[in-house]
Every structure is written in structure tokens, then in C-alpha cells.
């Protein structure tokens, strides 16, 4: 796909297998808002405004290379989509959700965000994260950056509670002390099984949250988060637990399991439910 880079952003023409709205609205990101004819998007301390008209995507940002990578414009999603569409049970979902991409997000932000996401709904997750950014993140011309570990470590557990985190407040407090740069480096360097095991040592991180962190923060495709939506979509008499669903579809889709999960999730939550 042709990409034109400028100092203040970039334009992608013939952006095959990319839907800005579907990618942002499928539950993998919490710091975005509709703005004008597009979206304002924040990641770590970076910001962009993105719009799409047909297959043309325009992104205004000072961090051009960051957001080119963030939106995975260096990856042939048409090829990945075709591979998953070849599975009979995925053909319809892969076609309906073909514009969904896996964003490459900041690992620390993902760990904190998905601890907040546990047993929560998306509007409330976004509200809590926004409050934490406003309370501890650096003020920029485009809003507040996501706080660094050091900035969050200055908060007490009761501060997180006052910002709406509820029972997750002590988990967030502990995470700011556990999830160091060294911790993240170790997770990145480990294979998927070992990385999952290490993430599960963080209080507030269960199997589903760990899978989300691996998929959205570390780009590990051999993960398969299972929540209520996935359980409803894929549960059977044989696959009657989240662990069984996860194991079966990991084995079936391999390195593309994470993308398959997003296709299934988006199709069932955002398409079937509205049909």
C-alpha cells in the first residue's frame, strides 16, 4: 500500500484490510475519542488524529514512524485475512471483520489498562484510565500522556481508589512497583509460555488479562483471550471452560490465533448483536 510521509503525518492509499473504526472499537484500545470526521488517539506519550475515507487513511501526528508501526501498516493483512478465512468456521467473521488490525501498543500502558479492564465495561474502563492520566500524566498540548511507571508510583492505593479503580486500586499500586523496565524486558525476551507465567505473577493479572497484554502490548499472535463474549460464541459441551476454549483455538489457529480472536470478538459483539 502506498504511503506518503510528511513532517506532520502520513497518508496511506489503498489501505486494504484496514478499518479505522473497527480497529479502534473492537476492545483492544481505551484511549481514543471520535473527533470531527475521525478519531483522536493517544498511546503512551504520543498522539495522532486519524481519518479514513474509503481506502485512504490520513494520520496527523508528529510521531510519524511510531503510528505507522502502531497501525501495523508494514504488515500484509490481506494475506493474514485470507489464511483465516480459509477456516470454514471463520469465513463469515473474517469477511465481516477484515478491517480489524492488531494495534502495537505500549506494554506498560497495556498492563495497567487491562488490570483496570478486569470485570469492567469499556465506558468505565475509559473513564478510569482518563482520570489516572489527568491525575498523574504529563500535560501536553493534546491532553495528558499516559503516566510513566515513576509517575504512577507516586500515587497511593487510596489515590487509585479515588480515581475510580475500586477493588483494583491495590493491584495498580503493586503493579507500579512490580512492572519495572527490567520486568518488561524479561517478558519481551521470553517465549510465550514463559512470558505468560511471568505476567501472571503480577497481582490483578489473570489468564485473560495476560493474554490481552501479550496480544495488544507485545504483539504475540499465539494468544487467545477468552471473556464472556468469546465463551458465548465458542462454548460447547466439550469446550465448557475458558481454558478449554483457549487451548483448542490456540492449537487450531497457531500464530494467527490472536487475530482470529479479534475477528470472532468483533463479529459477535459489534455485528451480530446489532443485526
Coordinates of N, CA, C and O in Angstrom, one line a residue, residues 41-215:
X41 N -6.4 9.8 18.9 CA -5.8 8.6 19.5 C -4.6 8.9 20.3 O -3.7 9.6 19.9
X42 N -4.5 8.3 21.5 CA -3.3 8.5 22.4 C -2.7 7.2 22.7 O -3.4 6.2 22.8
X43 N -1.4 7.1 22.7 CA -0.6 5.9 23.0 C 0.6 6.3 23.8 O 1.4 7.1 23.2
X44 N 0.8 5.9 25.0 CA 1.9 6.3 25.9 C 1.9 7.8 25.9 O 0.9 8.4 26.3
X45 N 3.0 8.5 25.4 CA 3.1 9.9 25.4 C 2.9 10.5 24.0 O 3.2 11.6 23.7
X46 N 2.3 9.7 23.1 CA 2.2 10.0 21.7 C 0.7 10.3 21.4 O -0.2 9.8 22.1
X47 N 0.4 11.1 20.3 CA -0.9 11.5 19.9 C -1.0 11.6 18.4 O -0.1 11.9 17.7
X48 N -2.2 11.2 17.9 CA -2.5 11.4 16.5 C -3.9 11.7 16.3 O -4.8 11.3 17.1
X49 N -4.3 12.3 15.2 CA -5.6 12.4 14.7 C -5.7 11.6 13.4 O -4.9 11.9 12.5
X50 N -6.6 10.6 13.3 CA -6.7 9.8 12.2 C -8.1 9.8 11.5 O -9.1 9.9 12.2
X51 N -8.1 9.8 10.2 CA -9.4 9.8 9.5 C -9.2 8.8 8.3 O -8.1 8.5 7.8
X52 N -10.4 8.3 7.9 CA -10.4 7.4 6.8 C -11.5 7.7 5.8 O -12.7 7.9 6.3
X53 N -11.2 7.8 4.5 CA -12.2 7.9 3.5 C -12.0 6.9 2.5 O -11.0 6.9 1.7
X54 N -12.9 5.9 2.4 CA -12.7 4.7 1.6 C -11.4 4.0 2.0 O -11.3 3.6 3.2
X55 N -10.5 3.8 1.1 CA -9.3 3.1 1.4 C -8.1 4.0 1.7 O -7.0 3.6 1.7
X56 N -8.4 5.3 1.8 CA -7.4 6.3 2.1 C -7.4 6.7 3.6 O -8.5 7.1 4.1
X57 N -6.3 6.5 4.2 CA -6.2 6.9 5.7 C -5.2 8.0 5.8 O -4.1 8.0 5.3
X58 N -5.7 9.0 6.5 CA -4.8 10.2 6.8 C -4.6 10.3 8.3 O -5.5 10.3 9.1
X59 N -3.3 10.4 8.7 CA -2.9 10.5 10.1 C -2.1 11.8 10.3 O -1.1 11.9 9.7
X60 N -2.6 12.6 11.2 CA -1.9 13.8 11.5 C -1.2 13.6 12.8 O -1.8 13.3 13.9
X61 N 0.2 13.7 12.9 CA 0.9 13.4 14.1 C 2.4 13.9 13.9 O 2.9 14.0 12.8
X62 N 3.0 14.2 15.0 CA 4.4 14.5 15.0 C 5.3 13.2 15.1 O 6.5 13.2 14.8
X63 N 4.6 12.1 15.4 CA 5.3 10.8 15.6 C 4.9 9.9 14.5 O 4.2 8.9 14.7
X64 N 5.4 10.2 13.3 CA 5.0 9.5 12.1 C 5.4 8.0 12.1 O 4.6 7.1 11.9
X65 N 6.7 7.7 12.4 CA 7.1 6.3 12.4 C 6.4 5.5 13.5 O 6.1 4.3 13.3
X66 N 6.2 6.1 14.6 CA 5.5 5.5 15.7 C 4.1 5.0 15.3 O 3.8 3.8 15.5
X67 N 3.4 5.9 14.7 CA 2.0 5.5 14.3 C 1.9 4.7 13.1 O 0.9 3.9 12.9
X68 N 2.9 4.7 12.2 CA 2.9 3.8 11.1 C 3.1 2.4 11.6 O 2.4 1.4 11.1
X69 N 3.9 2.2 12.6 CA 4.1 0.9 13.2 C 2.9 0.5 14.1 O 2.4 -0.6 14.1
X70 N 2.4 1.5 14.8 CA 1.2 1.3 15.7 C 0.0 0.7 15.0 O -0.6 -0.2 15.5
X71 N -0.3 1.3 13.8 CA -1.4 0.8 13.0 C -1.0 -0.4 12.1 O -1.8 -0.9 11.3
X72 N 0.2 -0.9 12.2 CA 0.7 -2.1 11.5 C 0.6 -1.9 10.0 O 0.2 -2.9 9.3
X73 N 1.0 -0.8 9.5 CA 0.9 -0.6 8.0 C 2.1 -1.2 7.3 O 2.2 -1.1 6.1
X74 N 3.0 -1.9 8.1 CA 4.1 -2.6 7.5 C 3.7 -4.1 7.3 O 4.6 -4.9 7.0
X75 N 2.5 -4.5 7.6 CA 2.1 -5.9 7.6 C 1.0 -6.1 6.5 O 0.1 -5.3 6.4
X76 N 1.1 -7.2 5.8 CA 0.2 -7.6 4.8 C -1.0 -8.3 5.4 O -1.0 -9.5 5.5
X77 N -2.0 -7.5 5.8 CA -3.2 -8.1 6.4 C -4.1 -8.8 5.5 O -4.9 -9.7 5.9
X78 N -4.0 -8.5 4.2 CA -4.8 -9.3 3.2 C -4.4 -10.7 3.2 O -5.2 -11.6 3.1
X79 N -3.1 -11.0 3.3 CA -2.6 -12.4 3.4 C -3.1 -13.1 4.7 O -3.5 -14.2 4.6
X80 N -3.0 -12.4 5.8 CA -3.4 -13.0 7.1 C -4.9 -13.2 7.0 O -5.4 -14.3 7.5
X81 N -5.7 -12.3 6.5 CA -7.1 -12.5 6.4 C -7.5 -13.7 5.6 O -8.4 -14.4 5.9
X82 N -6.8 -13.8 4.4 CA -7.1 -15.0 3.6 C -6.8 -16.3 4.2 O -7.6 -17.3 4.1
X83 N -5.7 -16.3 5.0 CA -5.4 -17.6 5.7 C -6.5 -17.9 6.7 O -6.9 -19.1 6.8
X84 N -7.0 -16.9 7.5 CA -8.0 -17.2 8.5 C -9.4 -17.5 7.8 O -10.1 -18.4 8.3
X85 N -9.7 -16.8 6.7 CA -10.9 -17.0 6.0 C -11.0 -18.5 5.5 O -12.1 -18.9 5.2
X86 N -9.9 -19.1 5.3 CA -9.9 -20.5 4.8 C -10.4 -21.5 5.8 O -10.8 -22.6 5.4
X87 N -10.5 -21.1 7.0 CA -11.1 -22.0 8.0 C -12.6 -21.8 7.9 O -13.1 -20.7 8.0
X88 N -13.4 -22.9 7.6 CA -14.8 -22.8 7.4 C -15.6 -22.0 8.4 O -16.5 -21.2 8.1
X89 N -15.2 -22.3 9.7 CA -16.0 -21.6 10.8 C -15.6 -20.1 10.9 O -16.3 -19.4 11.7
X90 N -14.6 -19.7 10.2 CA -14.2 -18.3 10.3 C -14.5 -17.5 9.1 O -14.3 -16.2 9.1
X91 N -14.9 -18.1 8.0 CA -15.1 -17.4 6.7 C -16.0 -16.1 6.9 O -15.6 -15.1 6.4
X92 N -17.1 -16.3 7.5 CA -18.0 -15.1 7.6 C -17.5 -14.1 8.5 O -17.5 -12.9 8.2
X93 N -16.9 -14.4 9.7 CA -16.4 -13.5 10.6 C -15.1 -12.8 10.0 O -15.0 -11.6 10.2
X94 N -14.3 -13.5 9.3 CA -13.1 -12.9 8.7 C -13.5 -11.9 7.6 O -12.8 -10.9 7.4
X95 N -14.6 -12.2 6.9 CA -15.0 -11.2 5.9 C -15.6 -10.0 6.5 O -15.3 -8.8 6.2
X96 N -16.5 -10.2 7.6 CA -17.1 -9.1 8.2 C -16.2 -8.2 9.0 O -16.4 -7.0 9.1
X97 N -15.1 -8.8 9.5 CA -14.2 -8.1 10.4 C -12.8 -7.9 9.7 O -11.8 -7.7 10.4
X98 N -12.8 -7.9 8.4 CA -11.5 -7.9 7.7 C -10.7 -6.6 7.9 O -9.5 -6.6 7.7
X99 N -11.4 -5.6 8.3 CA -10.7 -4.3 8.6 C -10.0 -4.2 9.9 O -9.3 -3.2 10.2
X100 N -10.2 -5.2 10.8 CA -9.6 -5.1 12.1 C -8.2 -5.5 12.1 O -7.8 -6.5 11.5
X101 N -7.3 -4.7 12.7 CA -5.9 -4.9 12.8 C -5.5 -5.0 14.3 O -6.2 -4.4 15.1
X102 N -4.4 -5.6 14.6 CA -3.9 -5.7 16.0 C -3.0 -4.5 16.1 O -1.9 -4.4 15.5
X103 N -3.4 -3.6 17.0 CA -2.5 -2.4 17.2 C -1.3 -2.8 18.0 O -1.3 -3.7 18.8
X104 N -0.2 -2.1 17.8 CA 1.1 -2.3 18.5 C 1.2 -1.3 19.6 O 1.7 -0.1 19.4
X105 N 0.7 -1.6 20.8 CA 0.6 -0.6 21.9 C 1.8 -0.8 22.9 O 2.5 -1.7 22.9
X106 N 1.8 0.2 23.8 CA 2.9 0.3 24.8 C 2.6 -0.8 25.8 O 1.6 -0.8 26.4
X107 N 3.6 -1.6 26.1 CA 3.4 -2.7 27.1 C 3.0 -2.3 28.5 O 2.1 -2.9 29.1
X108 N 3.7 -1.3 29.0 CA 3.3 -0.8 30.4 C 1.9 -0.3 30.4 O 1.1 -0.6 31.3
X109 N 1.5 0.5 29.4 CA 0.2 1.0 29.4 C -0.8 -0.1 29.3 O -1.9 -0.1 29.9
X110 N -0.5 -1.2 28.5 CA -1.4 -2.3 28.4 C -1.6 -3.1 29.7 O -2.7 -3.5 30.1
X111 N -0.5 -3.2 30.4 CA -0.6 -3.9 31.7 C -1.5 -3.2 32.7 O -2.4 -3.8 33.3
X112 N -1.3 -1.9 32.8 CA -2.1 -1.1 33.7 C -3.6 -1.1 33.2 O -4.5 -1.3 34.0
X113 N -3.7 -0.8 31.9 CA -5.1 -0.7 31.3 C -5.9 -2.0 31.5 O -7.1 -2.0 31.8
X114 N -5.2 -3.2 31.3 CA -6.0 -4.4 31.3 C -6.2 -4.9 32.7 O -7.1 -5.7 33.0
X115 N -5.4 -4.5 33.7 CA -5.7 -4.7 35.1 C -7.0 -4.0 35.4 O -7.9 -4.5 36.1
X116 N -7.2 -2.7 34.9 CA -8.4 -2.0 35.1 C -9.6 -2.6 34.4 O -10.7 -2.5 34.9
X117 N -9.3 -3.3 33.3 CA -10.4 -3.9 32.5 C -11.1 -5.1 33.1 O -12.2 -5.4 32.7
X118 N -10.4 -5.7 34.1 CA -11.0 -7.0 34.7 C -12.3 -6.7 35.3 O -12.5 -5.8 36.1
X119 N -13.3 -7.5 34.9 CA -14.7 -7.4 35.4 C -15.2 -6.0 35.3 O -15.8 -5.5 36.2
X120 N -15.0 -5.4 34.1 CA -15.4 -4.0 33.9 C -16.0 -3.8 32.6 O -15.9 -4.7 31.7
X121 N -16.6 -2.7 32.3 CA -17.1 -2.4 31.0 C -16.3 -1.3 30.3 O -15.7 -0.5 31.0
X122 N -16.4 -1.2 29.0 CA -15.5 -0.3 28.3 C -15.7 1.1 28.6 O -14.7 1.8 28.9
X123 N -16.9 1.7 28.7 CA -17.0 3.1 29.1 C -16.4 3.4 30.5 O -15.7 4.4 30.6
X124 N -16.6 2.5 31.4 CA -16.0 2.7 32.7 C -14.5 2.6 32.7 O -13.7 3.3 33.4
X125 N -14.0 1.6 32.0 CA -12.5 1.5 31.8 C -11.9 2.7 31.3 O -10.9 3.3 31.8
X126 N -12.5 3.3 30.2 CA -12.0 4.5 29.6 C -12.0 5.7 30.6 O -11.1 6.5 30.6
X127 N -13.1 5.7 31.4 CA -13.2 6.8 32.4 C -12.1 6.7 33.4 O -11.5 7.8 33.8
X128 N -11.9 5.5 33.9 CA -10.8 5.4 35.0 C -9.5 5.7 34.4 O -8.7 6.4 35.0
X129 N -9.2 5.2 33.2 CA -7.9 5.5 32.6 C -7.7 7.0 32.3 O -6.6 7.6 32.6
X130 N -8.7 7.6 31.9 CA -8.7 9.1 31.6 C -8.4 9.8 32.9 O -7.6 10.8 32.9
X131 N -9.0 9.4 34.0 CA -8.8 10.1 35.3 C -7.4 9.9 35.8 O -6.8 10.8 36.3
X132 N -6.9 8.7 35.6 CA -5.5 8.4 36.0 C -4.5 9.2 35.2 O -3.5 9.8 35.7
X133 N -4.7 9.3 33.9 CA -3.9 10.2 33.1 C -3.9 11.6 33.5 O -2.9 12.3 33.6
X134 N -5.1 12.1 33.8 CA -5.3 13.5 34.2 C -4.6 13.8 35.5 O -4.0 14.9 35.8
X135 N -4.6 12.8 36.4 CA -4.1 13.0 37.7 C -2.6 12.8 37.8 O -1.9 13.5 38.6
X136 N -2.0 12.0 36.9 CA -0.6 11.7 37.1 C 0.2 11.8 35.8 O 1.5 11.9 35.8
X137 N -0.4 11.9 34.6 CA 0.3 12.0 33.4 C 0.7 13.4 33.0 O 0.1 14.4 33.5
X138 N 1.8 13.5 32.2 CA 2.3 14.8 31.8 C 1.3 15.5 30.9 O 0.7 15.0 30.0
X139 N 1.0 16.8 31.2 CA 0.1 17.6 30.4 C 0.8 18.0 29.1 O 1.9 18.5 29.1
X140 N 0.1 17.8 28.0 CA 0.7 18.1 26.7 C -0.4 19.0 26.0 O -1.5 19.2 26.4
X141 N 0.0 19.5 24.8 CA -0.9 20.3 24.0 C -2.1 19.5 23.5 O -3.2 20.1 23.1
X142 N -2.1 18.2 23.6 CA -3.2 17.4 23.1 C -3.8 16.5 24.2 O -4.4 15.5 24.0
X143 N -3.7 17.0 25.4 CA -4.2 16.3 26.6 C -3.1 15.7 27.4 O -2.0 16.2 27.4
X144 N -3.4 14.7 28.2 CA -2.4 14.1 29.1 C -1.8 12.8 28.5 O -2.6 12.0 28.0
X145 N -0.5 12.7 28.7 CA 0.1 11.4 28.4 C -0.3 10.4 29.4 O -0.7 10.6 30.5
X146 N -0.1 9.1 28.9 CA -0.2 8.0 29.9 C 0.9 8.1 30.9 O 2.1 8.3 30.5
X147 N 0.7 8.0 32.2 CA 1.8 8.2 33.2 C 2.9 7.2 33.0 O 2.6 6.0 32.7
X148 N 4.1 7.6 33.3 CA 5.2 6.6 33.4 C 5.0 5.8 34.7 O 4.2 6.2 35.5
X149 N 5.8 4.8 34.8 CA 5.8 4.0 36.0 C 6.2 4.8 37.2 O 5.6 4.7 38.3
X150 N 7.2 5.7 37.0 CA 7.6 6.6 38.1 C 6.5 7.5 38.5 O 6.3 7.8 39.7
X151 N 5.8 8.0 37.6 CA 4.7 9.0 37.9 C 3.5 8.2 38.6 O 3.0 8.7 39.6
X152 N 3.2 7.0 38.2 CA 2.2 6.2 38.9 C 2.6 5.8 40.2 O 1.8 5.7 41.2
X153 N 3.9 5.5 40.4 CA 4.4 5.0 41.7 C 4.3 6.1 42.8 O 4.4 5.8 44.0
X154 N 4.1 7.3 42.4 CA 3.9 8.4 43.3 C 2.5 8.4 44.0 O 2.3 9.1 45.0
X155 N 1.6 7.6 43.3 CA 0.3 7.5 43.9 C 0.1 6.4 44.9 O 0.8 5.4 44.8
X156 N -0.7 6.6 45.9 CA -1.0 5.6 46.9 C -2.2 4.8 46.4 O -2.9 5.2 45.5
X157 N -2.4 3.6 47.0 CA -3.6 2.8 46.7 C -4.9 3.5 46.8 O -5.8 3.4 46.0
X158 N -5.0 4.4 47.9 CA -6.2 5.1 48.0 C -6.4 6.2 46.9 O -7.5 6.5 46.6
X159 N -5.3 6.6 46.4 CA -5.4 7.6 45.2 C -6.1 6.9 44.0 O -6.9 7.4 43.4
X160 N -5.6 5.6 43.8 CA -6.2 4.9 42.7 C -7.7 4.6 42.9 O -8.5 4.7 42.0
X161 N -8.0 4.4 44.2 CA -9.4 4.1 44.6 C -10.3 5.4 44.3 O -11.4 5.3 43.8
X162 N -9.7 6.6 44.7 CA -10.4 7.8 44.5 C -10.6 8.1 43.0 O -11.6 8.9 42.7
X163 N -9.8 7.6 42.2 CA -9.9 7.8 40.7 C -10.8 6.8 40.1 O -10.9 6.8 38.8
X164 N -11.4 6.0 40.9 CA -12.5 5.1 40.3 C -12.1 3.6 40.2 O -12.9 2.8 39.7
X165 N -10.8 3.3 40.6 CA -10.4 1.9 40.3 C -11.0 0.8 41.2 O -10.9 -0.3 40.9
X166 N -11.7 1.2 42.3 CA -12.3 0.3 43.1 C -11.4 -0.8 43.7 O -10.3 -0.4 44.2
X167 N -11.8 -2.0 43.7 CA -11.0 -3.1 44.3 C -9.7 -3.3 43.5 O -8.8 -4.0 44.1
X168 N -9.6 -2.8 42.4 CA -8.3 -2.9 41.6 C -7.2 -2.0 42.1 O -6.1 -2.1 41.7
X169 N -7.6 -1.0 43.0 CA -6.6 0.0 43.4 C -5.3 -0.6 44.0 O -4.2 -0.2 43.6
X170 N -5.4 -1.6 44.9 CA -4.2 -2.2 45.4 C -3.4 -2.9 44.3 O -2.2 -3.0 44.4
X171 N -4.1 -3.5 43.4 CA -3.4 -4.2 42.3 C -2.6 -3.1 41.5 O -1.4 -3.4 41.1
X172 N -3.2 -2.0 41.2 CA -2.5 -1.0 40.4 C -1.3 -0.4 41.2 O -0.2 -0.2 40.7
X173 N -1.5 -0.3 42.5 CA -0.4 0.2 43.4 C 0.8 -0.8 43.3 O 1.9 -0.4 43.2
X174 N 0.5 -2.1 43.4 CA 1.5 -3.1 43.4 C 2.2 -3.2 42.0 O 3.4 -3.3 41.9
X175 N 1.4 -3.0 41.0 CA 1.9 -3.1 39.6 C 2.9 -2.0 39.3 O 3.9 -2.3 38.6
X176 N 2.7 -0.8 39.9 CA 3.7 0.2 39.6 C 5.0 -0.1 40.2 O 6.1 0.5 39.8
X177 N 5.1 -1.0 41.2 CA 6.3 -1.4 41.8 C 6.9 -2.7 41.2 O 8.1 -2.9 41.3
X178 N 6.0 -3.5 40.7 CA 6.5 -4.8 40.1 C 6.9 -4.7 38.6 O 7.9 -5.3 38.2
X179 N 6.1 -3.9 37.9 CA 6.3 -3.8 36.4 C 7.4 -2.8 36.1 O 7.1 -1.7 35.6
X180 N 8.7 -3.1 36.3 CA 9.8 -2.3 36.0 C 10.2 -2.4 34.6 O 9.7 -3.3 33.9
X181 N 11.1 -1.6 34.1 CA 11.6 -1.8 32.8 C 12.3 -3.1 32.6 O 12.2 -3.8 31.5
X182 N 12.9 -3.6 33.7 CA 13.6 -4.9 33.6 C 12.5 -6.0 33.5 O 12.7 -7.0 32.8
X183 N 11.4 -5.9 34.2 CA 10.3 -6.9 34.2 C 9.8 -7.0 32.7 O 9.7 -8.1 32.2
X184 N 9.6 -5.8 32.1 CA 9.0 -5.8 30.7 C 10.1 -6.4 29.8 O 9.7 -7.1 28.9
X185 N 11.3 -6.1 30.0 CA 12.4 -6.6 29.1 C 12.4 -8.1 29.2 O 12.6 -8.8 28.2
X186 N 12.3 -8.7 30.4 CA 12.3 -10.1 30.6 C 11.1 -10.8 29.9 O 11.2 -11.8 29.3
X187 N 9.9 -10.1 30.0 CA 8.7 -10.7 29.3 C 8.9 -10.6 27.8 O 8.6 -11.6 27.1
X188 N 9.4 -9.6 27.3 CA 9.7 -9.5 25.8 C 10.6 -10.6 25.4 O 10.5 -11.1 24.3
X189 N 11.6 -10.8 26.2 CA 12.7 -11.8 25.8 C 12.2 -13.2 25.9 O 12.8 -14.1 25.3
X190 N 11.2 -13.5 26.7 CA 10.8 -14.9 27.0 C 9.9 -15.4 25.8 O 9.3 -14.6 25.1
X191 N 9.8 -16.7 25.7 CA 8.8 -17.3 24.8 C 7.4 -17.1 25.4 O 7.3 -16.6 26.5
X192 N 6.4 -17.4 24.6 CA 5.1 -17.0 25.0 C 4.6 -17.7 26.3 O 4.1 -17.0 27.2
X193 N 4.9 -18.9 26.5 CA 4.5 -19.6 27.7 C 5.2 -19.0 29.0 O 4.6 -18.8 30.0
X194 N 6.5 -18.8 28.8 CA 7.3 -18.2 30.0 C 6.8 -16.8 30.2 O 6.7 -16.3 31.4
X195 N 6.5 -16.0 29.2 CA 6.1 -14.6 29.4 C 4.7 -14.6 30.1 O 4.5 -13.8 30.9
X196 N 3.8 -15.5 29.7 CA 2.5 -15.6 30.3 C 2.7 -15.9 31.8 O 2.1 -15.3 32.7
X197 N 3.6 -16.8 32.1 CA 3.8 -17.2 33.5 C 4.3 -16.1 34.3 O 3.9 -15.8 35.5
X198 N 5.2 -15.3 33.7 CA 5.7 -14.1 34.5 C 4.7 -13.0 34.7 O 4.5 -12.4 35.7
X199 N 3.9 -12.8 33.6 CA 2.8 -11.8 33.8 C 1.8 -12.2 34.9 O 1.2 -11.4 35.6
X200 N 1.5 -13.5 35.0 CA 0.6 -14.0 36.0 C 1.1 -13.8 37.4 O 0.3 -14.0 38.4
X201 N 2.3 -13.4 37.6 CA 2.8 -13.1 38.9 C 2.4 -11.7 39.4 O 2.6 -11.4 40.6
X202 N 1.9 -10.9 38.5 CA 1.5 -9.5 38.8 C 0.1 -9.6 39.4 O -0.8 -10.2 38.8
X203 N -0.1 -9.0 40.5 CA -1.4 -9.1 41.2 C -2.4 -8.4 40.3 O -2.2 -7.3 39.8
X204 N -3.6 -9.0 40.1 CA -4.6 -8.4 39.2 C -4.6 -8.9 37.8 O -5.4 -8.6 37.0
X205 N -3.5 -9.7 37.5 CA -3.4 -10.2 36.1 C -3.8 -11.7 36.1 O -3.0 -12.5 36.7
X206 N -4.9 -12.0 35.6 CA -5.3 -13.4 35.4 C -5.1 -13.9 34.0 O -4.5 -13.1 33.1
X207 N -5.5 -15.1 33.6 CA -5.2 -15.6 32.3 C -5.7 -14.7 31.1 O -5.0 -14.5 30.1
X208 N -6.9 -14.2 31.2 CA -7.5 -13.4 30.1 C -6.8 -12.1 30.0 O -6.4 -11.7 28.9
X209 N -6.5 -11.5 31.1 CA -5.8 -10.2 31.1 C -4.3 -10.4 30.6 O -3.8 -9.6 29.8
X210 N -3.7 -11.5 31.0 CA -2.3 -11.8 30.5 C -2.4 -12.0 29.0 O -1.5 -11.5 28.3
X211 N -3.3 -12.7 28.5 CA -3.5 -12.9 27.0 C -3.6 -11.6 26.3 O -3.0 -11.3 25.2
X212 N -4.4 -10.7 26.9 CA -4.6 -9.4 26.2 C -3.4 -8.6 26.2 O -3.0 -7.9 25.2
X213 N -2.6 -8.6 27.3 CA -1.3 -7.9 27.4 C -0.4 -8.4 26.3 O 0.3 -7.7 25.6
X214 N -0.3 -9.7 26.2 CA 0.6 -10.4 25.3 C 0.2 -10.0 23.8 O 1.0 -9.7 23.0
X215 N -1.1 -10.0 23.6 CA -1.6 -9.7 22.2 C -1.5 -8.3 21.8 O -0.9 -7.9 20.7

